[in-house]
Amino acid sequence: MMTRAWHRLRGNRSHEYAPLPLSEKESYPELKQRCQERSRFTILGLVLCIAGCLFALYGLISSLAASTNRSCDTINEGFRCSPKTTHFWGQYSLWYSVPSEIKVEPPKGCDVTFANVLSRHGGRDPTAGKSLAYALLIAEIQNTSTAFPDEFAFLKDYEYTLGADELTDAGRQEMVNSGAHFFRRYHKLVKKHTPFVRAGGQHRVVESAEEWLGGIAQSLDAKPKKVDVIIPEGTEWNNTLSHDVCPAFEGGPNHGLGDRAQQVWASKFVPPIQERVNTRLGTNLSATFIVYLMDMCPFDTLAHPTAKVSKFCHLFTEKEWHQYDYFQTLGKYYGYGVGNPLGATQGVGYVNELLARLQNKPVDDNTNTNRTLDSDPATFPLDRKVYADFSHDNDISGVLAALGLYNQTKPLSNTTIQSTKETYGYSAAWTVPFASRMYVEKLQCSGAKEEFVRIIVNDRVQPLEFCDADRHGSCTLSKFVESQSFARSGGLWTQCYE
């Protein structure tokens, strides 16, 4: 789980046996005694040599076993194996620590007085519809392929066993590690203040919250607490952790923006891959099936207990993974983020709940907040210092947009790939991977009359230019609240019913 005993192969010092020199003038009795002594030393040396070899062999076996069982996922760094590939799986990436231009540690002389995390659930199996589609893909390959050369050889006997919708063992471990990561950063707070935890009602989201609490409990050497509030998901419930109640967003003309942007980009980057794969396999896979074949890489990786990188991943080049990552980024940006006219509005309710917590004031919102729950101190307390909410990637995308974190990101090109430098830090993998986490913290700094606010997305400190942040990414609480005028005014919620 969180801590593992790693076996290390220790170097053994060489014990050379040097025979005693024989003098030319030694008598026979002396020579006999000398030989007996030499024999004893030889046996002793042999025993020591054998023991040393056995010890070294045991150490080597232990080391190899530890290496075999060692997970690619870690508490501090996140997923670390084959980063040039695995960090470019879009929202299907396992969480990893994103590079930050600003130091993630609190500024010198400042203490964290409040911490709020909004987290995506851990790694899962494909959704039910996608799982069926992936099974059909494998069947198509195995039934029509005329060859399985080189890196494609494993496909001949590959058995599709992926489930649907639920966390995998690797995904559960992600969430345990996430709880430990939060504790390591905010241990002073967590030791004094029990986190108040909410979760969207889907099972994998609730289970993720429970595993996160397990990571906290292991760090404290205590029993895990239960999730405080579970909010049902669906069109009948107001829920800031699940977008479902804005009709124009769910089914209006902007609903397919993400898909349309992806289709244009797919027409650019998929054909060369499609030609290469079909030539090697002797198949006639469609462009959609090629994208599904790439999807199999992260999902088959997550199906392994320790998230061992799947053989599917080796079917594609680093360049192709970058193109795939951008494909997924377009889907999130135009489907649920800044690129969708109503994307940011879906996150307004959560931002207003966050502002209420930061200021210790009642929630002021007329969008998708649940007024019954938010008006009750038992289900929405305002006097806590540590909060944790668990949700989905699409919902978190809306919250990030509502906060204005990527307002400087210009509309993404759907014909030319753009780097995270060009997108001001926006990508699906950098914002909403599995087990993603947005930390919002308040800081009390020596000599300052007012508290400061910082936002950290997957270990990347956000610059918060919109509230005149300093070089540490900190802006005063009052300026931060003032900067959230979009959320405080309800965004474009009235357009939901036009």
Coordinates of C-alpha atoms in Angstrom, one line a residue:
M1 CA 0.0 0.0 0.0
M2 CA 1.6 3.3 1.1
T3 CA 4.9 2.1 2.3
R4 CA 6.8 -0.9 1.0
A5 CA 10.0 -2.6 2.2
W6 CA 12.3 -2.4 -0.8
H7 CA 15.0 -5.1 -0.9
R8 CA 18.4 -3.8 -1.9
L9 CA 21.3 -5.9 -3.2
R10 CA 24.3 -5.1 -1.0
G11 CA 27.8 -5.3 -2.4
N12 CA 29.9 -8.1 -0.8
R13 CA 33.5 -7.5 0.0
S14 CA 35.8 -10.1 -1.5
H15 CA 37.5 -12.4 1.0
E16 CA 40.6 -13.7 -0.7
Y17 CA 42.4 -16.7 0.8
A18 CA 46.2 -16.3 0.7
P19 CA 48.0 -19.6 1.5
L20 CA 50.9 -19.4 4.0
P21 CA 54.4 -19.6 2.4
L22 CA 56.3 -22.8 2.9
S23 CA 59.9 -22.4 4.2
E24 CA 62.6 -24.6 2.5
K25 CA 64.1 -25.6 5.9
E26 CA 60.8 -26.9 7.5
S27 CA 61.0 -30.4 9.0
Y28 CA 58.4 -33.1 8.1
P29 CA 56.4 -32.7 11.4
E30 CA 56.4 -29.0 10.9
L31 CA 55.3 -29.5 7.3
K32 CA 52.6 -31.9 8.3
Q33 CA 51.3 -29.4 10.9
R34 CA 51.5 -26.6 8.3
C35 CA 49.5 -28.6 5.8
Q36 CA 46.8 -29.4 8.4
E37 CA 46.5 -25.6 9.2
R38 CA 46.4 -24.9 5.5
S39 CA 43.6 -27.5 5.0
R40 CA 41.5 -26.0 7.8
F41 CA 41.9 -22.5 6.3
T42 CA 41.0 -23.9 2.8
I43 CA 37.8 -25.5 4.2
L44 CA 36.9 -22.3 6.1
G45 CA 37.5 -20.2 3.0
L46 CA 35.4 -22.5 0.9
V47 CA 32.5 -22.4 3.4
L48 CA 32.7 -18.6 3.6
C49 CA 32.8 -18.4 -0.2
I50 CA 29.7 -20.6 -0.6
A51 CA 27.9 -18.6 2.1
G52 CA 28.8 -15.4 0.4
C53 CA 27.6 -16.6 -3.0
L54 CA 24.3 -17.8 -1.5
F55 CA 23.8 -14.5 0.3
A56 CA 24.4 -12.6 -3.0
L57 CA 22.1 -14.9 -4.9
Y58 CA 19.3 -14.4 -2.3
G59 CA 19.8 -10.6 -2.5
L60 CA 19.6 -10.7 -6.3
I61 CA 16.4 -12.8 -6.2
S62 CA 14.9 -10.5 -3.6
S63 CA 15.9 -7.4 -5.6
L64 CA 14.4 -8.8 -8.8
A65 CA 11.2 -9.8 -6.9
A66 CA 10.9 -6.3 -5.5
S67 CA 11.5 -4.8 -8.9
T68 CA 8.9 -7.0 -10.4
N69 CA 6.3 -6.0 -7.8
R70 CA 7.2 -2.4 -7.7
S71 CA 4.4 -0.1 -8.9
C72 CA 4.9 2.6 -11.4
D73 CA 2.8 4.8 -9.2
T74 CA 4.3 6.8 -6.4
I75 CA 3.1 9.2 -3.7
N76 CA 5.2 12.2 -4.5
E77 CA 5.9 11.9 -8.2
G78 CA 2.8 10.0 -9.4
F79 CA 3.1 7.7 -12.4
R80 CA 6.8 7.6 -13.4
C81 CA 7.3 4.8 -15.9
S82 CA 7.9 5.6 -19.5
P83 CA 7.0 9.3 -19.0
K84 CA 7.6 10.2 -22.7
T85 CA 4.6 8.0 -23.5
T86 CA 2.5 7.7 -20.3
H87 CA 2.3 11.4 -19.6
F88 CA 0.5 11.9 -22.9
W89 CA -2.7 9.9 -22.6
G90 CA -5.0 12.9 -22.1
Q91 CA -7.6 12.4 -19.4
Y92 CA -6.7 8.7 -19.4
S93 CA -3.3 9.4 -18.0
L94 CA -2.6 8.3 -14.5
W95 CA -1.8 11.2 -12.2
Y96 CA 1.7 12.6 -12.2
S97 CA 3.3 15.6 -10.7
V98 CA 3.1 18.4 -13.3
P99 CA 6.1 20.7 -13.7
S100 CA 5.6 24.1 -12.0
E101 CA 7.4 27.4 -12.7
I102 CA 6.5 28.5 -9.2
K103 CA 7.7 26.6 -6.2
V104 CA 4.9 24.4 -4.8
E105 CA 6.1 24.8 -1.2
P106 CA 4.4 27.5 0.9
P107 CA 6.4 30.8 0.8
K108 CA 8.9 31.3 3.7
G109 CA 7.1 32.8 6.7
C110 CA 3.7 31.6 5.7
D111 CA 1.5 28.9 7.3
V112 CA -1.3 27.1 5.5
T113 CA -4.5 27.7 7.5
F114 CA -7.1 26.1 5.1
A115 CA -7.0 23.4 2.5
N116 CA -9.6 22.3 0.0
V117 CA -9.1 19.6 -2.6
L118 CA -11.3 18.8 -5.6
S119 CA -10.3 15.4 -6.9
R120 CA -11.2 13.2 -9.9
H121 CA -11.8 9.5 -9.2
G122 CA -9.0 7.1 -9.6
G123 CA -8.1 5.0 -12.7
R124 CA -11.0 2.8 -13.9
D125 CA -12.1 0.3 -16.5
P126 CA -13.6 1.8 -19.7
T127 CA -17.3 2.9 -19.6
A128 CA -19.8 0.3 -20.5
G129 CA -20.2 1.5 -24.1
K130 CA -16.5 1.9 -24.7
S131 CA -15.7 -1.5 -23.1
L132 CA -18.0 -3.2 -25.6
A133 CA -16.4 -1.2 -28.5
Y134 CA -12.9 -2.2 -27.4
A135 CA -14.0 -5.9 -27.2
L136 CA -15.3 -5.6 -30.8
L137 CA -12.0 -4.0 -31.9
I138 CA -10.0 -7.0 -30.5
A139 CA -12.4 -9.4 -32.2
E140 CA -12.0 -7.6 -35.5
I141 CA -8.3 -7.7 -35.3
Q142 CA -8.1 -11.4 -34.4
N143 CA -10.7 -12.4 -37.0
T144 CA -9.4 -10.4 -40.0
S145 CA -5.6 -10.1 -39.5
T146 CA -3.4 -11.9 -41.8
A147 CA -0.2 -11.4 -39.8
F148 CA 0.9 -10.5 -36.2
P149 CA 4.5 -9.3 -36.7
D150 CA 6.9 -8.1 -34.1
E151 CA 5.3 -5.8 -31.5
F152 CA 1.8 -6.9 -32.8
A153 CA 2.4 -10.5 -31.9
F154 CA 0.7 -10.4 -28.5
L155 CA -2.6 -9.5 -30.2
K156 CA -3.0 -12.9 -31.7
D157 CA -3.8 -14.5 -28.3
Y158 CA -4.8 -11.4 -26.4
E159 CA -7.9 -12.1 -24.3
Y160 CA -10.2 -9.1 -23.6
T161 CA -11.1 -9.1 -19.9
L162 CA -11.6 -5.4 -19.0
G163 CA -14.7 -4.6 -17.0
A164 CA -16.8 -1.4 -17.1
D165 CA -17.0 1.8 -15.1
E166 CA -15.4 0.6 -11.8
L167 CA -12.0 1.4 -10.3
T168 CA -9.2 -1.0 -11.0
D169 CA -6.8 -2.1 -8.3
A170 CA -4.2 0.3 -9.7
G171 CA -6.9 3.0 -9.6
R172 CA -7.6 2.3 -5.9
Q173 CA -3.9 2.5 -5.2
E174 CA -3.8 5.9 -7.0
M175 CA -6.4 7.2 -4.5
V176 CA -4.6 5.8 -1.4
N177 CA -1.5 7.5 -2.7
S178 CA -3.5 10.7 -3.3
G179 CA -4.6 10.7 0.3
A180 CA -1.0 10.2 1.4
H181 CA 0.1 13.0 -0.9
F182 CA -2.4 15.4 0.6
F183 CA -1.4 14.4 4.1
R184 CA 2.3 15.0 3.4
R185 CA 1.6 18.5 2.2
Y186 CA -1.0 19.5 4.9
H187 CA -0.1 17.2 7.8
K188 CA -0.1 20.0 10.3
L189 CA -3.7 20.8 9.4
V190 CA -4.9 17.3 9.0
K191 CA -3.6 16.2 12.4
K192 CA -5.7 18.9 14.1
H193 CA -8.7 19.1 11.7
T194 CA -10.6 16.1 10.3
P195 CA -11.4 16.6 6.6
F196 CA -15.0 17.1 5.7
V197 CA -15.6 14.9 2.6
R198 CA -18.3 14.9 -0.1
A199 CA -18.6 12.7 -3.2
G200 CA -20.7 12.5 -6.3
G201 CA -23.1 9.5 -6.1
Q202 CA -21.5 7.2 -8.8
H203 CA -19.9 4.2 -7.1
R204 CA -16.4 4.8 -8.4
V205 CA -16.4 8.3 -7.1
V206 CA -17.6 7.2 -3.6
E207 CA -15.0 4.4 -3.6
S208 CA -12.3 6.9 -4.6
A209 CA -13.2 9.1 -1.6
E210 CA -13.0 6.1 0.7
E211 CA -9.6 5.1 -0.7
W212 CA -8.4 8.6 -0.3
L213 CA -9.5 8.6 3.3
G214 CA -7.7 5.3 3.7
G215 CA -4.5 7.0 2.6
I216 CA -5.1 9.7 5.2
A217 CA -5.8 7.1 7.9
Q218 CA -2.6 5.1 7.0
S219 CA -0.6 8.3 7.4
L220 CA -2.2 8.9 10.8
D221 CA -2.0 5.2 11.8
A222 CA -5.7 5.4 12.5
K223 CA -9.0 3.9 11.2
P224 CA -10.4 5.6 8.1
K225 CA -13.5 7.8 8.6
K226 CA -16.5 7.6 6.4
V227 CA -17.6 9.9 3.6
D228 CA -19.7 12.7 5.1
V229 CA -22.0 13.5 2.2
I230 CA -22.9 11.5 -1.0
I231 CA -24.8 13.6 -3.5
P232 CA -26.9 11.6 -6.1
E233 CA -26.0 12.2 -9.7
G234 CA -28.6 12.8 -12.5
T235 CA -31.0 15.3 -14.0
E236 CA -33.2 15.2 -10.9
W237 CA -30.6 16.5 -8.5
N238 CA -28.7 19.7 -8.1
N239 CA -25.1 18.7 -7.6
T240 CA -22.0 20.8 -8.1
L241 CA -20.0 17.6 -8.5
S242 CA -21.9 16.4 -11.5
H243 CA -23.2 18.5 -14.4
D244 CA -26.7 17.3 -15.4
V245 CA -29.2 20.2 -15.0
C246 CA -28.4 22.7 -17.7
P247 CA -30.5 21.6 -20.7
A248 CA -28.8 23.8 -23.3
F249 CA -25.4 22.4 -22.3
E250 CA -26.5 18.8 -22.2
G251 CA -28.3 18.9 -25.6
G252 CA -28.0 22.3 -27.2
P253 CA -26.0 23.3 -30.3
N254 CA -22.7 23.6 -28.3
H255 CA -23.0 20.0 -27.0
G256 CA -20.9 18.5 -29.7
L257 CA -18.2 21.1 -29.9
G258 CA -15.6 18.8 -28.4
D259 CA -16.4 15.9 -30.7
R260 CA -16.3 18.1 -33.8
A261 CA -12.9 19.6 -32.9
Q262 CA -11.6 16.1 -32.3
Q263 CA -12.9 14.9 -35.7
V264 CA -11.0 17.6 -37.5
W265 CA -7.7 16.8 -35.7
A266 CA -8.2 13.1 -36.1
S267 CA -8.4 13.5 -39.9
K268 CA -4.9 15.0 -39.7
F269 CA -3.1 12.7 -37.4
V270 CA -4.8 9.3 -37.7
P271 CA -4.5 8.4 -41.4
P272 CA -0.7 7.7 -41.3
I273 CA -1.1 5.6 -38.2
Q274 CA -4.1 3.8 -39.8
E275 CA -2.1 3.0 -42.9
R276 CA 0.9 1.6 -41.0
V277 CA -1.2 -0.5 -38.6
N278 CA -3.4 -2.0 -41.4
T279 CA -0.3 -2.7 -43.5
R280 CA 1.4 -4.6 -40.7
L281 CA -1.7 -6.5 -39.6
G282 CA -3.3 -7.0 -43.0
T283 CA -6.6 -5.5 -41.6
N284 CA -8.9 -2.7 -42.7
L285 CA -9.4 -0.9 -39.3
S286 CA -11.3 2.3 -39.4
A287 CA -10.0 5.6 -38.0
T288 CA -12.2 5.2 -35.0
F289 CA -10.8 1.7 -34.3
I290 CA -7.3 3.2 -34.5
V291 CA -8.1 5.7 -31.8
Y292 CA -9.7 2.8 -29.8
L293 CA -6.5 0.8 -30.2
M294 CA -4.6 3.7 -28.7
D295 CA -7.2 3.9 -25.9
M296 CA -6.4 0.3 -25.0
C297 CA -2.9 1.4 -23.9
P298 CA -4.0 3.3 -20.7
F299 CA -6.9 1.0 -19.9
D300 CA -4.9 -2.2 -20.3
T301 CA -2.1 -0.6 -18.1
L302 CA -4.7 0.2 -15.4
A303 CA -5.9 -3.4 -15.5
H304 CA -2.5 -4.5 -14.3
P305 CA -2.4 -4.6 -10.4
T306 CA 0.7 -2.4 -10.3
A307 CA -0.1 -0.5 -13.5
K308 CA 2.7 -2.1 -15.6
V309 CA 2.8 -0.3 -19.0
S310 CA 0.8 -2.3 -21.5
K311 CA 2.1 -3.9 -24.7
F312 CA -0.5 -1.8 -26.5
C313 CA 1.5 1.3 -25.7
H314 CA 4.5 0.0 -27.7
L315 CA 2.4 -0.1 -30.9
F316 CA 2.8 3.7 -31.3
T317 CA 5.6 6.3 -31.3
E318 CA 6.2 9.2 -28.9
K319 CA 5.1 11.6 -31.7
E320 CA 1.9 9.7 -32.1
W321 CA 1.2 9.8 -28.4
H322 CA 1.6 13.6 -28.3
Q323 CA -0.9 13.8 -31.2
Y324 CA -3.3 11.5 -29.2
D325 CA -2.9 13.6 -26.1
Y326 CA -3.8 16.7 -28.1
F327 CA -6.8 14.9 -29.5
Q328 CA -8.1 14.3 -26.0
T329 CA -7.2 17.9 -25.0
L330 CA -9.4 19.3 -27.7
G331 CA -12.3 17.2 -26.5
K332 CA -12.0 18.6 -22.9
Y333 CA -11.3 22.2 -24.0
Y334 CA -14.2 22.5 -26.4
G335 CA -16.5 20.0 -24.7
Y336 CA -16.4 21.1 -21.1
G337 CA -13.8 23.9 -20.6
V338 CA -13.2 27.5 -21.7
G339 CA -13.7 26.6 -25.4
N340 CA -17.4 25.8 -24.8
P341 CA -19.7 28.9 -24.3
L342 CA -21.5 27.2 -21.4
G343 CA -18.5 25.1 -20.1
A344 CA -17.4 27.5 -17.4
T345 CA -21.0 28.0 -16.3
Q346 CA -21.2 24.4 -15.3
G347 CA -18.5 25.1 -12.6
V348 CA -20.0 28.2 -11.2
G349 CA -21.9 26.5 -8.4
Y350 CA -18.8 24.8 -7.1
V351 CA -16.8 28.0 -7.2
N352 CA -19.5 29.7 -5.1
E353 CA -19.4 26.9 -2.6
L354 CA -15.6 27.3 -2.4
L355 CA -16.0 31.1 -1.9
A356 CA -18.4 30.3 1.0
R357 CA -15.8 28.1 2.6
L358 CA -13.0 30.5 2.2
Q359 CA -15.0 33.3 3.8
N360 CA -16.9 31.3 6.3
K361 CA -20.2 32.7 4.8
P362 CA -23.4 31.1 3.6
V363 CA -23.4 29.9 -0.1
D364 CA -24.8 32.6 -2.4
D365 CA -25.7 30.8 -5.7
N366 CA -28.7 30.3 -8.0
T367 CA -27.2 27.7 -10.4
N368 CA -26.7 24.0 -9.7
T369 CA -25.9 24.1 -6.0
N370 CA -28.2 21.9 -3.8
R371 CA -29.8 24.5 -1.6
T372 CA -31.1 21.9 0.9
L373 CA -27.7 20.5 1.6
D374 CA -25.8 23.7 1.4
S375 CA -28.0 25.5 3.9
D376 CA -27.6 22.7 6.6
P377 CA -24.4 22.9 8.7
A378 CA -24.4 19.1 9.0
T379 CA -24.1 18.6 5.3
F380 CA -22.2 21.9 4.4
P381 CA -20.3 23.2 7.4
L382 CA -18.5 26.5 7.1
D383 CA -16.2 26.2 10.1
R384 CA -13.9 23.5 8.9
K385 CA -10.3 23.9 7.9
V386 CA -9.9 20.9 5.6
Y387 CA -12.4 19.9 2.8
A388 CA -12.3 17.2 0.1
D389 CA -14.7 16.8 -2.8
F390 CA -14.7 13.9 -5.4
S391 CA -16.0 14.2 -8.9
H392 CA -15.4 13.5 -12.6
D393 CA -13.1 15.0 -15.2
N394 CA -15.8 16.8 -17.1
D395 CA -17.1 18.5 -14.0
I396 CA -13.7 19.5 -12.9
S397 CA -13.0 21.0 -16.3
G398 CA -15.9 23.3 -15.8
V399 CA -14.7 24.4 -12.4
L400 CA -11.2 25.2 -13.7
A401 CA -12.8 27.3 -16.4
A402 CA -15.2 29.0 -14.0
L403 CA -12.2 30.0 -11.8
G404 CA -10.6 31.6 -14.8
L405 CA -7.4 29.6 -14.5
Y406 CA -7.0 29.3 -18.3
N407 CA -8.4 32.6 -19.4
Q408 CA -5.1 33.3 -21.2
T409 CA -5.4 30.2 -23.3
K410 CA -6.4 31.2 -26.8
P411 CA -8.8 29.0 -28.7
L412 CA -7.0 25.8 -29.5
S413 CA -6.2 24.9 -33.1
N414 CA -7.9 21.8 -34.4
T415 CA -5.4 21.4 -37.2
T416 CA -2.0 22.1 -35.6
I417 CA -0.8 20.6 -32.3
Q418 CA 0.1 23.1 -29.6
S419 CA 2.4 22.5 -26.6
T420 CA 1.5 23.3 -23.0
K421 CA 3.7 26.4 -23.3
E422 CA 1.6 27.6 -26.1
T423 CA -1.7 26.8 -24.3
Y424 CA -0.5 28.4 -21.0
G425 CA -0.4 25.1 -19.2
Y426 CA -3.6 23.7 -20.5
S427 CA -3.9 20.0 -21.5
A428 CA -6.2 17.2 -20.5
A429 CA -3.3 15.3 -19.0
W430 CA -2.1 18.3 -17.0
T431 CA -5.6 19.2 -15.7
V432 CA -7.9 16.1 -15.4
P433 CA -6.0 12.8 -15.4
F434 CA -7.2 10.0 -13.3
A435 CA -6.9 11.0 -9.6
S436 CA -6.4 14.6 -10.6
R437 CA -6.4 17.1 -7.7
M438 CA -6.9 20.8 -7.4
Y439 CA -5.7 22.2 -4.1
V440 CA -7.0 25.6 -2.9
E441 CA -5.2 26.8 0.2
K442 CA -5.2 29.9 2.4
L443 CA -2.0 31.2 3.9
Q444 CA -1.3 33.4 6.9
C445 CA 2.0 35.1 6.4
S446 CA 4.1 36.9 9.0
G447 CA 3.6 40.7 8.9
A448 CA 0.5 40.5 6.6
K449 CA -2.9 41.8 7.7
E450 CA -4.9 39.6 5.3
E451 CA -4.8 35.9 4.4
F452 CA -3.6 34.8 0.9
V453 CA -5.0 32.3 -1.5
R454 CA -3.1 29.9 -3.8
I455 CA -4.4 27.3 -6.3
I456 CA -2.3 24.2 -7.2
V457 CA -3.4 21.9 -10.0
N458 CA -1.6 18.6 -10.0
D459 CA 1.4 20.1 -8.2
R460 CA 1.5 23.1 -10.7
V461 CA 1.1 26.4 -8.9
Q462 CA -1.3 28.6 -10.9
P463 CA 0.0 32.2 -11.5
L464 CA -3.4 33.8 -10.8
E465 CA -2.7 36.9 -12.8
F466 CA -6.4 37.9 -12.5
C467 CA -6.1 38.8 -8.8
D468 CA -2.6 40.4 -8.9
A469 CA -0.8 37.4 -7.5
D470 CA 2.8 37.8 -6.3
R471 CA 5.8 35.7 -7.4
H472 CA 4.6 32.8 -5.2
G473 CA 1.2 32.6 -7.0
S474 CA -0.5 34.1 -3.9
C475 CA -3.1 36.9 -4.0
T476 CA -5.0 38.3 -1.0
L477 CA -8.3 36.7 -0.1
S478 CA -10.3 39.9 -0.8
K479 CA -8.8 40.3 -4.3
F480 CA -9.4 36.6 -5.1
V481 CA -13.0 36.8 -4.1
E482 CA -13.4 40.0 -6.1
S483 CA -11.8 38.3 -9.2
Q484 CA -14.5 35.6 -9.2
S485 CA -17.2 38.0 -10.5
F486 CA -18.2 35.5 -13.2
A487 CA -19.2 32.9 -10.7
R488 CA -20.7 35.3 -8.2
S489 CA -23.0 36.7 -10.9
G490 CA -24.1 33.2 -11.9
G491 CA -22.1 32.9 -15.1
L492 CA -24.4 32.4 -18.1
W493 CA -26.9 30.2 -16.2
T494 CA -29.9 31.9 -17.7
Q495 CA -28.8 30.6 -21.1
C496 CA -29.3 27.0 -19.8
Y497 CA -33.0 27.3 -20.4
E498 CA -33.1 29.4 -23.5

